[in-house]
Amino acid sequence: MRIGKVAERAGVSVRALRYYEEQGLVIADRSPSGHRRYPESAVERVKFIQLLYAAGLASKAIRQILPFLDTLVATPQMTRRLMDERARIRVQIDALTRAQDRLDELIRLSAEYENAPATCSAT
């Protein structure tokens, strides 16, 4: 599959796909004319990479995780890395949930006082 098609189907730019290749996250074969050719599986791989980036993982961490995706063979170090990343994401989710709860409270309060006349105490 050509680079533009993979980018389109994965929802990324061609530039992002080239970057992933530079980082060793995606591998492309070359046609006799030098064009990149990707396997069908590259689309799901790129979507997974995007998901990991969105979760805050760096290229280095992603590069360490991807071999498991390819082989389904995990070393104890890889399992530990996956667990560490999951724990880090859980901390982020908990913090975001607390922020959301606080915003919900403020929204409820703002709706309660939305039409209340403004008062100012004179001193």
mmCIF file with all atom_site columns, C-alpha atoms in Angstrom:
data_model
loop_
_atom_site.group_PDB
_atom_site.id
_atom_site.type_symbol
_atom_site.label_atom_id
_atom_site.label_alt_id
_atom_site.label_comp_id
_atom_site.label_asym_id
_atom_site.label_entity_id
_atom_site.label_seq_id
_atom_site.pdbx_PDB_ins_code
_atom_site.Cartn_x
_atom_site.Cartn_y
_atom_site.Cartn_z
_atom_site.occupancy
_atom_site.B_iso_or_equiv
_atom_site.pdbx_formal_charge
_atom_site.auth_seq_id
_atom_site.auth_comp_id
_atom_site.auth_asym_id
_atom_site.auth_atom_id
_atom_site.pdbx_PDB_model_num
ATOM 1   C CA . MET A 1 1   ? 0.000   0.000   0.000  1.00 0.00 ? 1   MET A CA 1
ATOM 2   C CA . ARG A 1 2   ? 1.358   3.446   -0.880 1.00 0.00 ? 2   ARG A CA 1
ATOM 3   C CA . ILE A 1 3   ? 2.200   6.010   1.783  1.00 0.00 ? 3   ILE A CA 1
ATOM 4   C CA . GLY A 1 4   ? -0.701  8.332   0.957  1.00 0.00 ? 4   GLY A CA 1
ATOM 5   C CA . LYS A 1 5   ? -3.247  5.525   1.270  1.00 0.00 ? 5   LYS A CA 1
ATOM 6   C CA . VAL A 1 6   ? -1.863  4.386   4.627  1.00 0.00 ? 6   VAL A CA 1
ATOM 7   C CA . ALA A 1 7   ? -1.860  7.966   5.902  1.00 0.00 ? 7   ALA A CA 1
ATOM 8   C CA . GLU A 1 8   ? -5.441  8.508   4.741  1.00 0.00 ? 8   GLU A CA 1
ATOM 9   C CA . ARG A 1 9   ? -6.768  5.268   6.215  1.00 0.00 ? 9   ARG A CA 1
ATOM 10  C CA . ALA A 1 10  ? -4.900  5.748   9.505  1.00 0.00 ? 10  ALA A CA 1
ATOM 11  C CA . GLY A 1 11  ? -5.914  9.392   9.816  1.00 0.00 ? 11  GLY A CA 1
ATOM 12  C CA . VAL A 1 12  ? -2.395  10.823  9.906  1.00 0.00 ? 12  VAL A CA 1
ATOM 13  C CA . SER A 1 13  ? -0.349  13.011  7.628  1.00 0.00 ? 13  SER A CA 1
ATOM 14  C CA . VAL A 1 14  ? 2.191   11.620  5.193  1.00 0.00 ? 14  VAL A CA 1
ATOM 15  C CA . ARG A 1 15  ? 4.773   13.608  7.130  1.00 0.00 ? 15  ARG A CA 1
ATOM 16  C CA . ALA A 1 16  ? 3.799   11.815  10.363 1.00 0.00 ? 16  ALA A CA 1
ATOM 17  C CA . LEU A 1 17  ? 4.137   8.463   8.622  1.00 0.00 ? 17  LEU A CA 1
ATOM 18  C CA . ARG A 1 18  ? 7.630   9.380   7.416  1.00 0.00 ? 18  ARG A CA 1
ATOM 19  C CA . TYR A 1 19  ? 8.520   10.423  10.966 1.00 0.00 ? 19  TYR A CA 1
ATOM 20  C CA . TYR A 1 20  ? 7.296   7.090   12.334 1.00 0.00 ? 20  TYR A CA 1
ATOM 21  C CA . GLU A 1 21  ? 9.495   5.356   9.796  1.00 0.00 ? 21  GLU A CA 1
ATOM 22  C CA . GLU A 1 22  ? 12.504  7.488   10.818 1.00 0.00 ? 22  GLU A CA 1
ATOM 23  C CA . GLN A 1 23  ? 11.844  6.544   14.450 1.00 0.00 ? 23  GLN A CA 1
ATOM 24  C CA . GLY A 1 24  ? 11.742  2.842   13.582 1.00 0.00 ? 24  GLY A CA 1
ATOM 25  C CA . LEU A 1 25  ? 8.068   2.516   14.510 1.00 0.00 ? 25  LEU A CA 1
ATOM 26  C CA . VAL A 1 26  ? 6.853   1.576   11.024 1.00 0.00 ? 26  VAL A CA 1
ATOM 27  C CA . ILE A 1 27  ? 8.795   -0.266  8.346  1.00 0.00 ? 27  ILE A CA 1
ATOM 28  C CA . ALA A 1 28  ? 8.183   0.139   4.629  1.00 0.00 ? 28  ALA A CA 1
ATOM 29  C CA . ASP A 1 29  ? 9.573   -1.798  1.731  1.00 0.00 ? 29  ASP A CA 1
ATOM 30  C CA . ARG A 1 30  ? 10.640  0.059   -1.385 1.00 0.00 ? 30  ARG A CA 1
ATOM 31  C CA . SER A 1 31  ? 9.327   -0.543  -4.871 1.00 0.00 ? 31  SER A CA 1
ATOM 32  C CA . PRO A 1 32  ? 11.828  -0.760  -7.748 1.00 0.00 ? 32  PRO A CA 1
ATOM 33  C CA . SER A 1 33  ? 11.113  2.922   -8.401 1.00 0.00 ? 33  SER A CA 1
ATOM 34  C CA . GLY A 1 34  ? 11.875  3.808   -4.761 1.00 0.00 ? 34  GLY A CA 1
ATOM 35  C CA . HIS A 1 35  ? 8.305   4.360   -3.548 1.00 0.00 ? 35  HIS A CA 1
ATOM 36  C CA . ARG A 1 36  ? 7.425   3.252   -0.044 1.00 0.00 ? 36  ARG A CA 1
ATOM 37  C CA . ARG A 1 37  ? 5.168   0.186   0.126  1.00 0.00 ? 37  ARG A CA 1
ATOM 38  C CA . TYR A 1 38  ? 3.436   -0.715  3.382  1.00 0.00 ? 38  TYR A CA 1
ATOM 39  C CA . PRO A 1 39  ? 1.609   -3.896  4.359  1.00 0.00 ? 39  PRO A CA 1
ATOM 40  C CA . GLU A 1 40  ? -2.130  -3.694  5.111  1.00 0.00 ? 40  GLU A CA 1
ATOM 41  C CA . SER A 1 41  ? -1.294  -4.149  8.794  1.00 0.00 ? 41  SER A CA 1
ATOM 42  C CA . ALA A 1 42  ? 0.472   -0.767  8.796  1.00 0.00 ? 42  ALA A CA 1
ATOM 43  C CA . VAL A 1 43  ? -2.867  1.049   9.091  1.00 0.00 ? 43  VAL A CA 1
ATOM 44  C CA . GLU A 1 44  ? -3.742  -0.559  12.440 1.00 0.00 ? 44  GLU A CA 1
ATOM 45  C CA . ARG A 1 45  ? -0.157  -0.227  13.618 1.00 0.00 ? 45  ARG A CA 1
ATOM 46  C CA . VAL A 1 46  ? -0.177  3.516   12.904 1.00 0.00 ? 46  VAL A CA 1
ATOM 47  C CA . LYS A 1 47  ? -3.530  3.894   14.686 1.00 0.00 ? 47  LYS A CA 1
ATOM 48  C CA . PHE A 1 48  ? -2.045  2.103   17.697 1.00 0.00 ? 48  PHE A CA 1
ATOM 49  C CA . ILE A 1 49  ? 1.027   4.352   17.600 1.00 0.00 ? 49  ILE A CA 1
ATOM 50  C CA . GLN A 1 50  ? -1.253  7.394   17.520 1.00 0.00 ? 50  GLN A CA 1
ATOM 51  C CA . LEU A 1 51  ? -3.141  6.049   20.525 1.00 0.00 ? 51  LEU A CA 1
ATOM 52  C CA . LEU A 1 52  ? 0.101   5.579   22.451 1.00 0.00 ? 52  LEU A CA 1
ATOM 53  C CA . TYR A 1 53  ? 1.291   9.085   21.539 1.00 0.00 ? 53  TYR A CA 1
ATOM 54  C CA . ALA A 1 54  ? -2.057  10.494  22.674 1.00 0.00 ? 54  ALA A CA 1
ATOM 55  C CA . ALA A 1 55  ? -1.574  8.678   25.985 1.00 0.00 ? 55  ALA A CA 1
ATOM 56  C CA . GLY A 1 56  ? 1.727   10.502  26.420 1.00 0.00 ? 56  GLY A CA 1
ATOM 57  C CA . LEU A 1 57  ? 4.229   7.815   25.484 1.00 0.00 ? 57  LEU A CA 1
ATOM 58  C CA . ALA A 1 58  ? 7.437   8.916   23.813 1.00 0.00 ? 58  ALA A CA 1
ATOM 59  C CA . SER A 1 59  ? 8.803   7.344   20.633 1.00 0.00 ? 59  SER A CA 1
ATOM 60  C CA . LYS A 1 60  ? 11.407  5.444   22.658 1.00 0.00 ? 60  LYS A CA 1
ATOM 61  C CA . ALA A 1 61  ? 8.746   3.842   24.868 1.00 0.00 ? 61  ALA A CA 1
ATOM 62  C CA . ILE A 1 62  ? 6.594   2.999   21.859 1.00 0.00 ? 62  ILE A CA 1
ATOM 63  C CA . ARG A 1 63  ? 9.577   1.440   20.087 1.00 0.00 ? 63  ARG A CA 1
ATOM 64  C CA . GLN A 1 64  ? 10.105  -0.792  23.134 1.00 0.00 ? 64  GLN A CA 1
ATOM 65  C CA . ILE A 1 65  ? 6.453   -1.903  23.174 1.00 0.00 ? 65  ILE A CA 1
ATOM 66  C CA . LEU A 1 66  ? 5.916   -2.564  19.456 1.00 0.00 ? 66  LEU A CA 1
ATOM 67  C CA . PRO A 1 67  ? 7.926   -5.812  19.231 1.00 0.00 ? 67  PRO A CA 1
ATOM 68  C CA . PHE A 1 68  ? 5.286   -7.471  21.399 1.00 0.00 ? 68  PHE A CA 1
ATOM 69  C CA . LEU A 1 69  ? 2.617   -6.331  18.953 1.00 0.00 ? 69  LEU A CA 1
ATOM 70  C CA . ASP A 1 70  ? 4.587   -8.017  16.161 1.00 0.00 ? 70  ASP A CA 1
ATOM 71  C CA . THR A 1 71  ? 5.523   -11.268 17.880 1.00 0.00 ? 71  THR A CA 1
ATOM 72  C CA . LEU A 1 72  ? 3.191   -11.640 20.876 1.00 0.00 ? 72  LEU A CA 1
ATOM 73  C CA . VAL A 1 73  ? 6.297   -12.735 22.767 1.00 0.00 ? 73  VAL A CA 1
ATOM 74  C CA . ALA A 1 74  ? 6.925   -10.698 25.887 1.00 0.00 ? 74  ALA A CA 1
ATOM 75  C CA . THR A 1 75  ? 10.015  -10.518 28.015 1.00 0.00 ? 75  THR A CA 1
ATOM 76  C CA . PRO A 1 76  ? 9.661   -9.783  31.725 1.00 0.00 ? 76  PRO A CA 1
ATOM 77  C CA . GLN A 1 77  ? 11.079  -6.311  31.006 1.00 0.00 ? 77  GLN A CA 1
ATOM 78  C CA . MET A 1 78  ? 8.432   -5.681  28.348 1.00 0.00 ? 78  MET A CA 1
ATOM 79  C CA . THR A 1 79  ? 5.648   -6.828  30.648 1.00 0.00 ? 79  THR A CA 1
ATOM 80  C CA . ARG A 1 80  ? 7.003   -4.512  33.351 1.00 0.00 ? 80  ARG A CA 1
ATOM 81  C CA . ARG A 1 81  ? 7.143   -1.640  30.844 1.00 0.00 ? 81  ARG A CA 1
ATOM 82  C CA . LEU A 1 82  ? 3.545   -2.238  29.787 1.00 0.00 ? 82  LEU A CA 1
ATOM 83  C CA . MET A 1 83  ? 2.441   -2.319  33.419 1.00 0.00 ? 83  MET A CA 1
ATOM 84  C CA . ASP A 1 84  ? 4.382   0.862   34.207 1.00 0.00 ? 84  ASP A CA 1
ATOM 85  C CA . GLU A 1 85  ? 2.809   2.683   31.283 1.00 0.00 ? 85  GLU A CA 1
ATOM 86  C CA . ARG A 1 86  ? -0.649  1.484   32.296 1.00 0.00 ? 86  ARG A CA 1
ATOM 87  C CA . ALA A 1 87  ? -0.044  2.762   35.851 1.00 0.00 ? 87  ALA A CA 1
ATOM 88  C CA . ARG A 1 88  ? 1.152   6.124   34.515 1.00 0.00 ? 88  ARG A CA 1
ATOM 89  C CA . ILE A 1 89  ? -1.950  6.423   32.342 1.00 0.00 ? 89  ILE A CA 1
ATOM 90  C CA . ARG A 1 90  ? -4.162  5.459   35.310 1.00 0.00 ? 90  ARG A CA 1
ATOM 91  C CA . VAL A 1 91  ? -2.674  8.368   37.313 1.00 0.00 ? 91  VAL A CA 1
ATOM 92  C CA . GLN A 1 92  ? -3.509  10.710  34.432 1.00 0.00 ? 92  GLN A CA 1
ATOM 93  C CA . ILE A 1 93  ? -7.045  9.344   34.175 1.00 0.00 ? 93  ILE A CA 1
ATOM 94  C CA . ASP A 1 94  ? -7.564  9.800   37.927 1.00 0.00 ? 94  ASP A CA 1
ATOM 95  C CA . ALA A 1 95  ? -6.328  13.406  37.762 1.00 0.00 ? 95  ALA A CA 1
ATOM 96  C CA . LEU A 1 96  ? -8.555  14.130  34.766 1.00 0.00 ? 96  LEU A CA 1
ATOM 97  C CA . THR A 1 97  ? -11.525 12.551  36.542 1.00 0.00 ? 97  THR A CA 1
ATOM 98  C CA . ARG A 1 98  ? -10.950 14.793  39.585 1.00 0.00 ? 98  ARG A CA 1
ATOM 99  C CA . ALA A 1 99  ? -10.774 17.832  37.294 1.00 0.00 ? 99  ALA A CA 1
ATOM 100 C CA . GLN A 1 100 ? -13.953 16.749  35.523 1.00 0.00 ? 100 GLN A CA 1
ATOM 101 C CA . ASP A 1 101 ? -15.758 16.271  38.855 1.00 0.00 ? 101 ASP A CA 1
ATOM 102 C CA . ARG A 1 102 ? -14.723 19.764  39.951 1.00 0.00 ? 102 ARG A CA 1
ATOM 103 C CA . LEU A 1 103 ? -15.892 21.252  36.644 1.00 0.00 ? 103 LEU A CA 1
ATOM 104 C CA . ASP A 1 104 ? -19.206 19.422  36.988 1.00 0.00 ? 104 ASP A CA 1
ATOM 105 C CA . GLU A 1 105 ? -19.602 20.995  40.417 1.00 0.00 ? 105 GLU A CA 1
ATOM 106 C CA . LEU A 1 106 ? -18.818 24.457  39.047 1.00 0.00 ? 106 LEU A CA 1
ATOM 107 C CA . ILE A 1 107 ? -21.245 23.958  36.140 1.00 0.00 ? 107 ILE A CA 1
ATOM 108 C CA . ARG A 1 108 ? -23.964 22.936  38.583 1.00 0.00 ? 108 ARG A CA 1
ATOM 109 C CA . LEU A 1 109 ? -23.266 26.017  40.704 1.00 0.00 ? 109 LEU A CA 1
ATOM 110 C CA . SER A 1 110 ? -23.153 28.320  37.708 1.00 0.00 ? 110 SER A CA 1
ATOM 111 C CA . ALA A 1 111 ? -26.528 27.019  36.502 1.00 0.00 ? 111 ALA A CA 1
ATOM 112 C CA . GLU A 1 112 ? -27.939 27.601  39.980 1.00 0.00 ? 112 GLU A CA 1
ATOM 113 C CA . TYR A 1 113 ? -26.754 31.220  40.059 1.00 0.00 ? 113 TYR A CA 1
ATOM 114 C CA . GLU A 1 114 ? -27.044 31.934  36.324 1.00 0.00 ? 114 GLU A CA 1
ATOM 115 C CA . ASN A 1 115 ? -30.006 34.298  36.553 1.00 0.00 ? 115 ASN A CA 1
ATOM 116 C CA . ALA A 1 116 ? -29.365 35.626  40.041 1.00 0.00 ? 116 ALA A CA 1
ATOM 117 C CA . PRO A 1 117 ? -28.941 39.392  40.132 1.00 0.00 ? 117 PRO A CA 1
ATOM 118 C CA . ALA A 1 118 ? -25.434 40.549  40.826 1.00 0.00 ? 118 ALA A CA 1
ATOM 119 C CA . THR A 1 119 ? -25.069 42.213  44.183 1.00 0.00 ? 119 THR A CA 1
ATOM 120 C CA . CYS A 1 120 ? -22.329 44.307  45.515 1.00 0.00 ? 120 CYS A CA 1
ATOM 121 C CA . SER A 1 121 ? -21.923 45.060  49.191 1.00 0.00 ? 121 SER A CA 1
ATOM 122 C CA . ALA A 1 122 ? -21.219 48.681  50.022 1.00 0.00 ? 122 ALA A CA 1
ATOM 123 C CA . THR A 1 123 ? -18.625 49.352  52.645 1.00 0.00 ? 123 THR A CA 1
#
